[in-house]
PDB file of C-alpha atoms and ligand atoms in Angstrom:
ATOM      1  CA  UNK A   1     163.060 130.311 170.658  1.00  0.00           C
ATOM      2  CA  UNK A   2     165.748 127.847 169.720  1.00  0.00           C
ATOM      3  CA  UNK A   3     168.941 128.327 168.115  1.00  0.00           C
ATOM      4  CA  UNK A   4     169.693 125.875 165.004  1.00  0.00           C
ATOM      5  CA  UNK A   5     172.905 126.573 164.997  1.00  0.00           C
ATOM      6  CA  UNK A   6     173.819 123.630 167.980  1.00  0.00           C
ATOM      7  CA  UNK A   7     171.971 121.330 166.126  1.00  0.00           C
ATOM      8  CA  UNK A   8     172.683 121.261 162.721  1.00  0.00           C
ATOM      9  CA  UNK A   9     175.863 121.884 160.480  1.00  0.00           C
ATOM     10  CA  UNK A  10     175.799 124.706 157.988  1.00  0.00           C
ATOM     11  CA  UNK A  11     175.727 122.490 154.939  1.00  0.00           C
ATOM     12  CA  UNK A  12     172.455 120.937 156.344  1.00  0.00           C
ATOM     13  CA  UNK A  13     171.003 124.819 157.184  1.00  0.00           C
ATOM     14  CA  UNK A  14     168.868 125.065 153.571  1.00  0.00           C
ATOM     15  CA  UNK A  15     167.838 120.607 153.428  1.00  0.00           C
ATOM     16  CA  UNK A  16     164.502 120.058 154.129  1.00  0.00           C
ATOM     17  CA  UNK A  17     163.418 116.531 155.247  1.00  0.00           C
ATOM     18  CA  UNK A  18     159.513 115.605 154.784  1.00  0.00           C
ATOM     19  CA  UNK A  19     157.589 113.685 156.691  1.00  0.00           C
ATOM     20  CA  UNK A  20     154.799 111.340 154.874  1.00  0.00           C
ATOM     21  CA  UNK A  21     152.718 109.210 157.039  1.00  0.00           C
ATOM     22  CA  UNK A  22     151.348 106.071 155.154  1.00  0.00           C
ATOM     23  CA  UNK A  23     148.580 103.915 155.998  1.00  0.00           C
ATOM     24  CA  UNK A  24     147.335 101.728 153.431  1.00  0.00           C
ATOM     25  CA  UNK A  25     148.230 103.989 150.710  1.00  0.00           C
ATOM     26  CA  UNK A  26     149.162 101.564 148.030  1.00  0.00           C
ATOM     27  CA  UNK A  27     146.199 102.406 145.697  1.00  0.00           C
ATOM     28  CA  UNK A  28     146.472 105.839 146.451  1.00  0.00           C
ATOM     29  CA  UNK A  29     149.991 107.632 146.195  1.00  0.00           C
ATOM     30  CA  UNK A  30     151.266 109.132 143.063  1.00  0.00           C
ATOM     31  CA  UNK A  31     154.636 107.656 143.446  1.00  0.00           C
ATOM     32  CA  UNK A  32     155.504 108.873 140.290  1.00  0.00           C
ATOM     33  CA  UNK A  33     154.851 112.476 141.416  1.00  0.00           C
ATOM     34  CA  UNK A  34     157.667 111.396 144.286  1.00  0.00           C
ATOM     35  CA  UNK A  35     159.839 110.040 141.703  1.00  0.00           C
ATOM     36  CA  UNK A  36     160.321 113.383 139.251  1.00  0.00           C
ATOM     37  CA  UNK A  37     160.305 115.759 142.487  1.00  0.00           C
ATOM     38  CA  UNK A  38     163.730 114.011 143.974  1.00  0.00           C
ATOM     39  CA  UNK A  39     164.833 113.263 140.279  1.00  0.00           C
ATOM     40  CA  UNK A  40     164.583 117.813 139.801  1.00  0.00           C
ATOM     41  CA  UNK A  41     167.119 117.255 142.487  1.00  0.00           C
ATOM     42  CA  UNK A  42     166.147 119.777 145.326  1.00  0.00           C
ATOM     43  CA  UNK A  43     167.424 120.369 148.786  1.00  0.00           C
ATOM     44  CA  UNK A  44     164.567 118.243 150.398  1.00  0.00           C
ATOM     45  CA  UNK A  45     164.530 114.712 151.239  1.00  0.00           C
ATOM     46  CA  UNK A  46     161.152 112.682 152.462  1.00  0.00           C
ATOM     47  CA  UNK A  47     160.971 110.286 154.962  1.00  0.00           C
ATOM     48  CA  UNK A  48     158.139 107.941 154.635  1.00  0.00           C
ATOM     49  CA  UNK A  49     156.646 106.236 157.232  1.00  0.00           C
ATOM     50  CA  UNK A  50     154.257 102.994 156.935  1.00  0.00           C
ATOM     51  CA  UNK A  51     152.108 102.622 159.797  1.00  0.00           C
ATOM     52  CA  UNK A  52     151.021  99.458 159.738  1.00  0.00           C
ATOM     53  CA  UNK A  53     149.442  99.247 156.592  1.00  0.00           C
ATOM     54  CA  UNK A  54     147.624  95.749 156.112  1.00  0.00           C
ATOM     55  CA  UNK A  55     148.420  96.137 151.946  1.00  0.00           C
ATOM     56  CA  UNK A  56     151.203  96.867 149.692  1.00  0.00           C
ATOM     57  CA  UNK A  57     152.244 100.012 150.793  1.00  0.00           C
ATOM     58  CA  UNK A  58     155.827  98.712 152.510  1.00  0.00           C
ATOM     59  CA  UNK A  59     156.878  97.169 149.196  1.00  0.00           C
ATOM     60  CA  UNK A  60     155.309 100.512 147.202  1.00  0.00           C
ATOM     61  CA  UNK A  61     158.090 102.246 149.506  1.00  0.00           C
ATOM     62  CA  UNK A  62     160.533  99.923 149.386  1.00  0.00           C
ATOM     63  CA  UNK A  63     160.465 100.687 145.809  1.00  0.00           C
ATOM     64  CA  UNK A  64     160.585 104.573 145.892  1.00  0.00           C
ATOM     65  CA  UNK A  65     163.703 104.193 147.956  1.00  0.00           C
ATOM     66  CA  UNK A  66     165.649 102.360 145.247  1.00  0.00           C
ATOM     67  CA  UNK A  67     164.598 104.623 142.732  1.00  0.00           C
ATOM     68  CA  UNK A  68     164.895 107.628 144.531  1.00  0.00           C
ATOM     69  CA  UNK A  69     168.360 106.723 146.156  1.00  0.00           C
ATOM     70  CA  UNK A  70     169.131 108.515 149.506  1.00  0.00           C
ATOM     71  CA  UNK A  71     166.581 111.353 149.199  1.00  0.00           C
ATOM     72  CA  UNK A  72     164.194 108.777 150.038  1.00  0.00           C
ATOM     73  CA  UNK A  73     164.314 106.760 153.449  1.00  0.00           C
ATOM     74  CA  UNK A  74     161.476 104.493 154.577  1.00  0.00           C
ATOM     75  CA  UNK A  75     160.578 103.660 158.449  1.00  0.00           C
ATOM     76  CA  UNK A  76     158.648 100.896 159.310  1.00  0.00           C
ATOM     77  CA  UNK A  77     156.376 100.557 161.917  1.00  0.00           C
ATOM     78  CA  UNK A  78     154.587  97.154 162.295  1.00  0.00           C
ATOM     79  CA  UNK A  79     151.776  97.916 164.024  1.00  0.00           C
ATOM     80  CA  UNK A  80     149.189 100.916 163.493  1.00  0.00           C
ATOM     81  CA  UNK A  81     149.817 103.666 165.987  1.00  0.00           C
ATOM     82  CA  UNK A  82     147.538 106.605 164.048  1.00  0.00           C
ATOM     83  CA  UNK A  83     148.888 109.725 161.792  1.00  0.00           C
ATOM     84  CA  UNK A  84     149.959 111.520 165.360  1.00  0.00           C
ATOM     85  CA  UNK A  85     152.234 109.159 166.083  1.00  0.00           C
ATOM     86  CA  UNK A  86     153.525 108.127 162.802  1.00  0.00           C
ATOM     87  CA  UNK A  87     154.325 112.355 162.370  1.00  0.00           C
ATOM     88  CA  UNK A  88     155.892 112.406 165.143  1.00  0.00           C
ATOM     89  CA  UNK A  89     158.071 109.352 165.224  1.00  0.00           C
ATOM     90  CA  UNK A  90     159.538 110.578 161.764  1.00  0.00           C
ATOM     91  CA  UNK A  91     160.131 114.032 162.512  1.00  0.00           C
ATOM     92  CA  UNK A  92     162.226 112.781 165.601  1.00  0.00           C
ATOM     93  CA  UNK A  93     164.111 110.175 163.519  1.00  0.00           C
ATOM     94  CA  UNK A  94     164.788 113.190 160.716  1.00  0.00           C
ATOM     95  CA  UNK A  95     165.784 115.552 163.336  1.00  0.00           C
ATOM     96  CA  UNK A  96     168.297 112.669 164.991  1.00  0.00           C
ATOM     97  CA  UNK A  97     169.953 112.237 161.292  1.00  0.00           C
ATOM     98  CA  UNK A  98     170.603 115.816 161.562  1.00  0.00           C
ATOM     99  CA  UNK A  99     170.589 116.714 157.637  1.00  0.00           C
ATOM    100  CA  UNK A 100     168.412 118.799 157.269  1.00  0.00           C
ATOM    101  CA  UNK A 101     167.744 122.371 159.287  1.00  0.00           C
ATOM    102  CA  UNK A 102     163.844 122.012 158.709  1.00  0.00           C
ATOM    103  CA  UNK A 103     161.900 119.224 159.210  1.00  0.00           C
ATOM    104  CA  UNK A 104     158.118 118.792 158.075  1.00  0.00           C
ATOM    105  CA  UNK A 105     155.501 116.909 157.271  1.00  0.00           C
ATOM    106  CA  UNK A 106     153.239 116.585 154.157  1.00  0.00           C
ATOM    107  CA  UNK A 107     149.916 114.028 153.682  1.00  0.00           C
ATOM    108  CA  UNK A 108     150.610 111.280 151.318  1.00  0.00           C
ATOM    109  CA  UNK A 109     147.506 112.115 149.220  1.00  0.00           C
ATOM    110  CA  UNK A 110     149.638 115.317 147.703  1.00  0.00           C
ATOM    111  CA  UNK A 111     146.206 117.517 148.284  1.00  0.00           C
ATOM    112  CA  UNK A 112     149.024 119.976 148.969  1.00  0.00           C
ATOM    113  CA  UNK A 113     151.393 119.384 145.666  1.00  0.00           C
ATOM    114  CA  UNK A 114     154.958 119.035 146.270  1.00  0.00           C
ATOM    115  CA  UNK A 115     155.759 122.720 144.074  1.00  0.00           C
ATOM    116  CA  UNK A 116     154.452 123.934 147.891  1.00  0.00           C
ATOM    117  CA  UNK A 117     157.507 122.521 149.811  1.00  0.00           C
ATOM    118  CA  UNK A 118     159.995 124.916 148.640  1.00  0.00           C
ATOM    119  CA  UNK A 119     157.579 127.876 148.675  1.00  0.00           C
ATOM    120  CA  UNK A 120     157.357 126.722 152.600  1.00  0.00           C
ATOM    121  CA  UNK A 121     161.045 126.673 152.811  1.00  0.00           C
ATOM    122  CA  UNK A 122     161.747 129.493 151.462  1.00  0.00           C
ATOM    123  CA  UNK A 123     159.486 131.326 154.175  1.00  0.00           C
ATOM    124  CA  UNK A 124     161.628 130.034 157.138  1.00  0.00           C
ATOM    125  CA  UNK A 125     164.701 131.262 154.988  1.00  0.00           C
ATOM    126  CA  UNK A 126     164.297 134.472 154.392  1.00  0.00           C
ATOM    127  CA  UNK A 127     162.666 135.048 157.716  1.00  0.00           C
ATOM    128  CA  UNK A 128     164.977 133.370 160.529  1.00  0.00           C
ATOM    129  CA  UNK A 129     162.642 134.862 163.332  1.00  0.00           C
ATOM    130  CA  UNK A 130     160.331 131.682 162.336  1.00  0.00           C
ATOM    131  CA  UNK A 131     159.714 128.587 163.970  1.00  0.00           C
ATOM    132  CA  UNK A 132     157.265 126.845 161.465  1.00  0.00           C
ATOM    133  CA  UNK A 133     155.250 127.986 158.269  1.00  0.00           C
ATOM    134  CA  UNK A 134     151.857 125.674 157.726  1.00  0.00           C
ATOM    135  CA  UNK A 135     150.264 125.777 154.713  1.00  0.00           C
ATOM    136  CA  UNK A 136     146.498 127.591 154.794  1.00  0.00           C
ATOM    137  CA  UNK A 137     143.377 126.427 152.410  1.00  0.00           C
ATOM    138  CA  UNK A 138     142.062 130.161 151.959  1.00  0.00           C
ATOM    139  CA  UNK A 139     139.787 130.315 148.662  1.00  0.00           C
ATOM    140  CA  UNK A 140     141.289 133.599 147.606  1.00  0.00           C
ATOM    141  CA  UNK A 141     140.298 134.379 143.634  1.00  0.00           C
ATOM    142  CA  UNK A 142     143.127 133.287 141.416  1.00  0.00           C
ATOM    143  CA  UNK A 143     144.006 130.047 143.619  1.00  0.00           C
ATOM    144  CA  UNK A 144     142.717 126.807 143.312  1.00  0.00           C
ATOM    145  CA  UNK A 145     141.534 125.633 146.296  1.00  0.00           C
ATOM    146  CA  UNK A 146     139.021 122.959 145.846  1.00  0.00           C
ATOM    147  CA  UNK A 147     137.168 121.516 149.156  1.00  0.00           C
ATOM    148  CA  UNK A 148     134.350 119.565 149.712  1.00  0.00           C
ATOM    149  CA  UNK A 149     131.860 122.462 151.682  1.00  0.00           C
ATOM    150  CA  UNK A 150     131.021 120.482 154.604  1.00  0.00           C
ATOM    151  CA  UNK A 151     134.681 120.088 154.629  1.00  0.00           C
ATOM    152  CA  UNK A 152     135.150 123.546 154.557  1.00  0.00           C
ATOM    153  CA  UNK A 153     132.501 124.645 156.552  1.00  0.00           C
ATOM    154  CA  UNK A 154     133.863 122.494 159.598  1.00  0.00           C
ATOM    155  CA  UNK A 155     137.243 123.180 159.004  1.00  0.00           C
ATOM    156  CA  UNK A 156     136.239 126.710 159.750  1.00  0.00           C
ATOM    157  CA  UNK A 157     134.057 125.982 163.017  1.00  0.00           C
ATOM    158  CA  UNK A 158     136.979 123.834 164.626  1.00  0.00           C
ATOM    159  CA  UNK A 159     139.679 126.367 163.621  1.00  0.00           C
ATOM    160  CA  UNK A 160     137.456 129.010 165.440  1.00  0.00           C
ATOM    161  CA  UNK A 161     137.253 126.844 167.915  1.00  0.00           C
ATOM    162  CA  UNK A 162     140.794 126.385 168.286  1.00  0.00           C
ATOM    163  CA  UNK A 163     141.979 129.834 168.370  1.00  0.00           C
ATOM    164  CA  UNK A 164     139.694 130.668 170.909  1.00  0.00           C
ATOM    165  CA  UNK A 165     141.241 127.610 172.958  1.00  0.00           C
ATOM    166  CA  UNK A 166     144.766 128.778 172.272  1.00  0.00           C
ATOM    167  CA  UNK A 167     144.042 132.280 171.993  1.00  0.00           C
ATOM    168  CA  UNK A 168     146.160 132.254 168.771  1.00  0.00           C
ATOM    169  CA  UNK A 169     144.228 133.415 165.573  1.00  0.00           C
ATOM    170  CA  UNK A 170     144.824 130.370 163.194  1.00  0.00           C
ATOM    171  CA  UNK A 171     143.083 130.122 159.968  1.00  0.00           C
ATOM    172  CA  UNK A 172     143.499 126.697 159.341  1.00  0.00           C
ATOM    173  CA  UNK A 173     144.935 124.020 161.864  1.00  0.00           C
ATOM    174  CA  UNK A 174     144.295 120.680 160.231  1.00  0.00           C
ATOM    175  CA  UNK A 175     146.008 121.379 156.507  1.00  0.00           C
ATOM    176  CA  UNK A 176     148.645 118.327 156.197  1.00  0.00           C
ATOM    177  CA  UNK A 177     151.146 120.497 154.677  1.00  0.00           C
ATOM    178  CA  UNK A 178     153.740 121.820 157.617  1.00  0.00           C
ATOM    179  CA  UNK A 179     156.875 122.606 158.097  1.00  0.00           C
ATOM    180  CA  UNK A 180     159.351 123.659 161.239  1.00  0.00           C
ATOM    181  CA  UNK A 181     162.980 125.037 162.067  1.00  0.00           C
ATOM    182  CA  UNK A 182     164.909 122.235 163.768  1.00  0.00           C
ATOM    183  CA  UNK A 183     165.713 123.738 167.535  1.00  0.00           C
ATOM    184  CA  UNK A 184     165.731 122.198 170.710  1.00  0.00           C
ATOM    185  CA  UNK A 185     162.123 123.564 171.364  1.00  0.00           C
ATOM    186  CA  UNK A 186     161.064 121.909 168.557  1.00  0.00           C
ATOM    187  CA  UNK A 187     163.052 118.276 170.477  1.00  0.00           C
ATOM    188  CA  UNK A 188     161.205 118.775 173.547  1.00  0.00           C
ATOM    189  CA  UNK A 189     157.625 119.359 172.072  1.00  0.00           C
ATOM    190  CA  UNK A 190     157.954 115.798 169.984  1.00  0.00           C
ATOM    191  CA  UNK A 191     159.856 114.073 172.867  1.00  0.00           C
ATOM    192  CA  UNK A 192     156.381 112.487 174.183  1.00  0.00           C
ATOM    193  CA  UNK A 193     153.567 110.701 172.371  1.00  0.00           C
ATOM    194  CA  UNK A 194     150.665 113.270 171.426  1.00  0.00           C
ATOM    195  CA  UNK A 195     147.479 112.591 173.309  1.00  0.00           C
ATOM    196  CA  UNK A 196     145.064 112.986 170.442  1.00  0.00           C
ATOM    197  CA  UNK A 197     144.988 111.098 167.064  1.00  0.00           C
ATOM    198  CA  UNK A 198     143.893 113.338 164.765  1.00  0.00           C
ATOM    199  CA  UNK A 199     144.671 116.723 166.342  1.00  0.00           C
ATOM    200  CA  UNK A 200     148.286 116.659 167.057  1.00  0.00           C
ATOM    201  CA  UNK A 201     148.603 119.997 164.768  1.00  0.00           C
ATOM    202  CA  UNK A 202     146.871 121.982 167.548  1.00  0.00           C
ATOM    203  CA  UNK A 203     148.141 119.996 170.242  1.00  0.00           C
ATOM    204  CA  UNK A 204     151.940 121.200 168.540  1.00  0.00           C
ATOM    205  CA  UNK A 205     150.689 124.288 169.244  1.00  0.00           C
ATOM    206  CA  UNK A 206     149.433 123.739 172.675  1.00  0.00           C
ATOM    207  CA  UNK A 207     152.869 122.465 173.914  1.00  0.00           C
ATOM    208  CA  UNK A 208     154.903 125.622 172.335  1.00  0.00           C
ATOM    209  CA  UNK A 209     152.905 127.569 174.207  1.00  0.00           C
ATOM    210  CA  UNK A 210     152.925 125.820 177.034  1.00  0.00           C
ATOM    211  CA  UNK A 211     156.849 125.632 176.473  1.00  0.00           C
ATOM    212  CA  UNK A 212     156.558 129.444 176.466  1.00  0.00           C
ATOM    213  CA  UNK A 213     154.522 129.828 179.833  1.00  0.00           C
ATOM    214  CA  UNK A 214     151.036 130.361 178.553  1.00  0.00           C
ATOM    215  CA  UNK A 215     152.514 133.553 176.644  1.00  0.00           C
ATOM    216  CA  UNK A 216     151.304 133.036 173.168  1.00  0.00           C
ATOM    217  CA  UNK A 217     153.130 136.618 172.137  1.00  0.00           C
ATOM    218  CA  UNK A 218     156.193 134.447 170.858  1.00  0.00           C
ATOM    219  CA  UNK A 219     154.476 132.010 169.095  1.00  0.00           C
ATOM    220  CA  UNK A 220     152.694 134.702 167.418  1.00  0.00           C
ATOM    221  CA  UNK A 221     155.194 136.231 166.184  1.00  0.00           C
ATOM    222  CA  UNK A 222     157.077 132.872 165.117  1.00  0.00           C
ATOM    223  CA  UNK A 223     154.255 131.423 162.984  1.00  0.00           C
ATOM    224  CA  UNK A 224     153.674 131.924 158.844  1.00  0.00           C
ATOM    225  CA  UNK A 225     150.628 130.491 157.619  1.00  0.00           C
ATOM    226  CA  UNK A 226     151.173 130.119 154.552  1.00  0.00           C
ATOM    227  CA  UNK A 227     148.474 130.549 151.159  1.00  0.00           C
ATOM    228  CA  UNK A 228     148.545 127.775 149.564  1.00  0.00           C
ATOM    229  CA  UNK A 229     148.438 128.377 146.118  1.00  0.00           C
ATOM    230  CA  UNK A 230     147.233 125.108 145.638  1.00  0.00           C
ATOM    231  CA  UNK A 231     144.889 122.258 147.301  1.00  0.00           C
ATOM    232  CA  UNK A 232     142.676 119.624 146.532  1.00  0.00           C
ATOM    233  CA  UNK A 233     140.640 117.080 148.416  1.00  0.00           C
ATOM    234  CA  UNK A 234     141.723 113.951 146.814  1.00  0.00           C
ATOM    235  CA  UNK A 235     139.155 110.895 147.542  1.00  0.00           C
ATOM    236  CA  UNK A 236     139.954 108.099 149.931  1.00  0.00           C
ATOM    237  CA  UNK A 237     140.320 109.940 152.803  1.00  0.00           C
ATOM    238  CA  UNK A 238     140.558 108.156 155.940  1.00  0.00           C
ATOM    239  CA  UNK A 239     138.888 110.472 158.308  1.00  0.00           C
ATOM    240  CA  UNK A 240     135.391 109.792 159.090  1.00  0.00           C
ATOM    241  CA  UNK A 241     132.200 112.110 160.341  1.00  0.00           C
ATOM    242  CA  UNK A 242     132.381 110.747 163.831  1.00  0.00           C
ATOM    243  CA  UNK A 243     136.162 111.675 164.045  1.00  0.00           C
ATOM    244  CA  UNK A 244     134.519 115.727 163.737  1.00  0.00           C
ATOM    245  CA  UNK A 245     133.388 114.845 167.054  1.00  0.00           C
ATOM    246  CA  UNK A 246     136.983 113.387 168.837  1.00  0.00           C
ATOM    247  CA  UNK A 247     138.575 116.209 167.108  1.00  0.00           C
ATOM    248  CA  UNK A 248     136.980 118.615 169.849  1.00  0.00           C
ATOM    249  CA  UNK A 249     137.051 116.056 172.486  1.00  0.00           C
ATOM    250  CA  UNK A 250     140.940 115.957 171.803  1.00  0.00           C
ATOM    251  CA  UNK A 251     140.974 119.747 171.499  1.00  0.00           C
ATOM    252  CA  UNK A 252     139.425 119.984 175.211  1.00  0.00           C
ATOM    253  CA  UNK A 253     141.646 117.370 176.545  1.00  0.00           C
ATOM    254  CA  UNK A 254     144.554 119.207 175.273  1.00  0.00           C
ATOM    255  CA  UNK A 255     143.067 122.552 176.748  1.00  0.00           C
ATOM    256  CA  UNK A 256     142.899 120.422 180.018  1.00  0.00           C
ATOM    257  CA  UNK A 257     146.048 119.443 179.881  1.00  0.00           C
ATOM    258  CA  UNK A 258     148.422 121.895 178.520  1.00  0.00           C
ATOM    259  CA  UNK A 259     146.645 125.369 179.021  1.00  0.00           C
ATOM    260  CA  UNK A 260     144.458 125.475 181.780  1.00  0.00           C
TER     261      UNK A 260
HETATM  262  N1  GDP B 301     150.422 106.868 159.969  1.00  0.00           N
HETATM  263  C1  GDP B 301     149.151 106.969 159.676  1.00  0.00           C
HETATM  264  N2  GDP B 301     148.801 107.808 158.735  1.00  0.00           N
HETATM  265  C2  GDP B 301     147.510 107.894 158.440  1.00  0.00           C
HETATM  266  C3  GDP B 301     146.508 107.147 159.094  1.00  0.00           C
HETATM  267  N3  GDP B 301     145.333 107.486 158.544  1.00  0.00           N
HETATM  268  C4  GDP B 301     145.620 108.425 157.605  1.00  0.00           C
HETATM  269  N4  GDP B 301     146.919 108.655 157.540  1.00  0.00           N
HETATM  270  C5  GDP B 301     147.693 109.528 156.653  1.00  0.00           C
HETATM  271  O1  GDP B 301     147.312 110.859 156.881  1.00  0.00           O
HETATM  272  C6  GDP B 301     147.368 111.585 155.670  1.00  0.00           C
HETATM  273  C7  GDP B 301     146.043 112.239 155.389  1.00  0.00           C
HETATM  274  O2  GDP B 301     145.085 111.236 155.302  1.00  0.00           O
HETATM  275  P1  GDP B 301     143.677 111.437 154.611  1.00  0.00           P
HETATM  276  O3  GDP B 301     142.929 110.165 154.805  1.00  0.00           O
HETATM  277  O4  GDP B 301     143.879 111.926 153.209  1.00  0.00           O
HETATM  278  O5  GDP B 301     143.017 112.584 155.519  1.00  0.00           O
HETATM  279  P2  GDP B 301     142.303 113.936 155.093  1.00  0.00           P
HETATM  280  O6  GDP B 301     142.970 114.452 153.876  1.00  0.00           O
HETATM  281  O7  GDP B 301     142.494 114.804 156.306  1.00  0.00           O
HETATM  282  O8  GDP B 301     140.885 113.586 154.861  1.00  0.00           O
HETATM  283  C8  GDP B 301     147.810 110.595 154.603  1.00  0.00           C
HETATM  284  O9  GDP B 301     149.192 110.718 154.450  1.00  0.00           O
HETATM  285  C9  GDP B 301     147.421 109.243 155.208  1.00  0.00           C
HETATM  286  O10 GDP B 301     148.182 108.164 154.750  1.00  0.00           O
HETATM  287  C10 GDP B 301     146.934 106.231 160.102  1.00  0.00           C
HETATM  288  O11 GDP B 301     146.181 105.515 160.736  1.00  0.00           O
HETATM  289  N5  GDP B 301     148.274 106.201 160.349  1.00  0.00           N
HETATM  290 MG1   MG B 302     143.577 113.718 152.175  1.00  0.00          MG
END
C-alpha cells in the first residue's frame, strides 16, 4: 500500500480534512454543530461541497466559512452531479491542498456526530498498517444506534450481498461516515468518475482491489470498521425505495467491471 510520506509534510501527518457533500441542505444542517466543532479547535478541517443545490445551501456555506475561518472551505459545483461525484471531487481537491494526511468524508445530516471523527482518526494513527477506517451501525447494547428496520434490514441484505461480490466480509458498506490515509493508491482510485451514484463506497472498494490484482488479502488486512458509538437516521433523507434496486444494479456493474 502507499507511502504518505511523498505526499504529505510531517506537520500535515495528524490534520484530517472532511468531506461533506450538500444537496439542498439548507433546512437541514446543524450548522451550529459545525460551528462549536472547529471553534474546540481540532486537527480536522471540512470541506463542503454544494452540488447544485436549487436553495440556500451556497449562502448557508458561504456563511460557515466566515465564521469558521480556514478550517472551513466551500466548493461549488453548479450543476448536480450526485453524492459519488460530489465525494469524490472533494476528496481530490483536499488531497491536492495537501494539509492534511487523512482525508474523509462524513454525510451532512451528522447521523454520524462529529465526536466520531477523531475516534476515526485516531484508528489510522495508532495503526499505520491502515488504509481507511469506516464507521459501522452495529446495535451492540450500550450504543445508540437508532435505524429505521427496513433500513436496517436492507442494509444488511446488500452488505451480504456485497461481501459476497468482493469476497471481503464488510458489515456495513453504505454508513456516510469514512475516512482514508492519503497515498498514491488512494490518487489513482479517485482519479476517474465512479460509475454508480449511490454505491461509490463499494465501488472504493472494488477499485483497491482491483488496484491489488483481485487479491483482497491486503485490503483485508488494511481496513478498520469502526463501531460507531453513535448513529441516528435523521429525516429528510434523499434516498428513495427504488434507489434499493440501482444500488444492486450498480453493485453488478461494478462486479462487471472491476472484478470479473
Ligand atoms: N452531492 C450530493 N450530495 C447528496 C445528494 N443527495 C444526497 N446527498 C448528500 O448525501 C448525504 C446523505 O444524504 P441522505 O439523504 O441523508 O442519505 P441517507 O442518510 O443515506 O438516507 C448528505 O450529506 C446529503 O446532502 C446529491 O444529489 N448530491
Ligand atoms: Mg441521512
Amino acid at each position: 500500500m502507499g507511502d504518505t510520506e511523498e505526499q504529505t509534510p510531517q506537520s500535515a501527518h495528524k490534520r484530517c480534512t472532511i468531506v461533506v457533500p450538500c444537496y439542498n441542505e439548507a433546512h437541514r444542517l446543524p450548522s451550529e454543530k459545525f460551528i462549536e466543532f472547529v471553534h474546540e479547535g481540532r486537527d480536522i478541517d471540512f470541506l463542503f461541497v454544494n452540488d447544485g443545490s436549487t436553495d440556500n445551501t451556497l449562502e448557508l456555506l458561504e456563511r460557515l466559512r466566515r465564521v469558521c475561518g480556514p478550517a472551513v472551505g466551500v466548493l461549488d459545483k453548479r450543476r448536480n452531479g450526485g453524492k459519488a461525484e460530489a465525494v469524490r471531487d472533494g476528496m481530490v481537491r483536499a488531497i491536492e491542498l495537501g494539509r492534511s494526511g487523512f482525508v474523509g468524508f462524513w454525510d451532512a445530516d451528522l447521523a454520524t456526530p462529529l465526536s466520531a471523527i477523531s475516534s476515526l482518526c485516531q484508528e489510522l494513527i495508532d495503526e499505520p498498517r491502515l488504509q481507511m477506517v469506516f464507521g459501522s451501525r452495529v446495535r451492540l447494547l450500550g450504543r445508540h444506534v437508532q435505524r429505521r428496520a427496513i433500513r436496517h434490514y436492507l442494509g444488511r441484505v446488500f452488505a451480504t450481498v456485497v461481501s459476497l461480490v468482493l469476497r471481503l466480509p464488510i458489515y456495513d458498506t453504505q454508513c456516510g461516515a469514512k475516512i482514508f490515509r492519503v497515498s498514491p493508491q488512494l490518487s489513482q482510485v479517485l482519479r476517474r468518475p465512479f460509475i454508480s451514484r449511490w454505491v461509490f463506497d463499494v465501488e472504493i472498494l472494488a477499485r483497491f482491489i482491483a488496484l491489488n490484482h483481485g487479491d483482497t488479502h491486503l485490503l483485508h488486512d488494511s481496513i478498520f470498521e469502526y463501531p460507531l458509538e453513535r448513529w441516528e437516521d435523521v429525516a429528510g433523507s434523499k434516498v428513495k425505495p427504488g434507489d434499493f434496486v440501482l444500488a444492486f444494479v450498480d453493485t453488478f456493474r461494478i462486479y462487471s467491471k472491476y472484478l470479473r
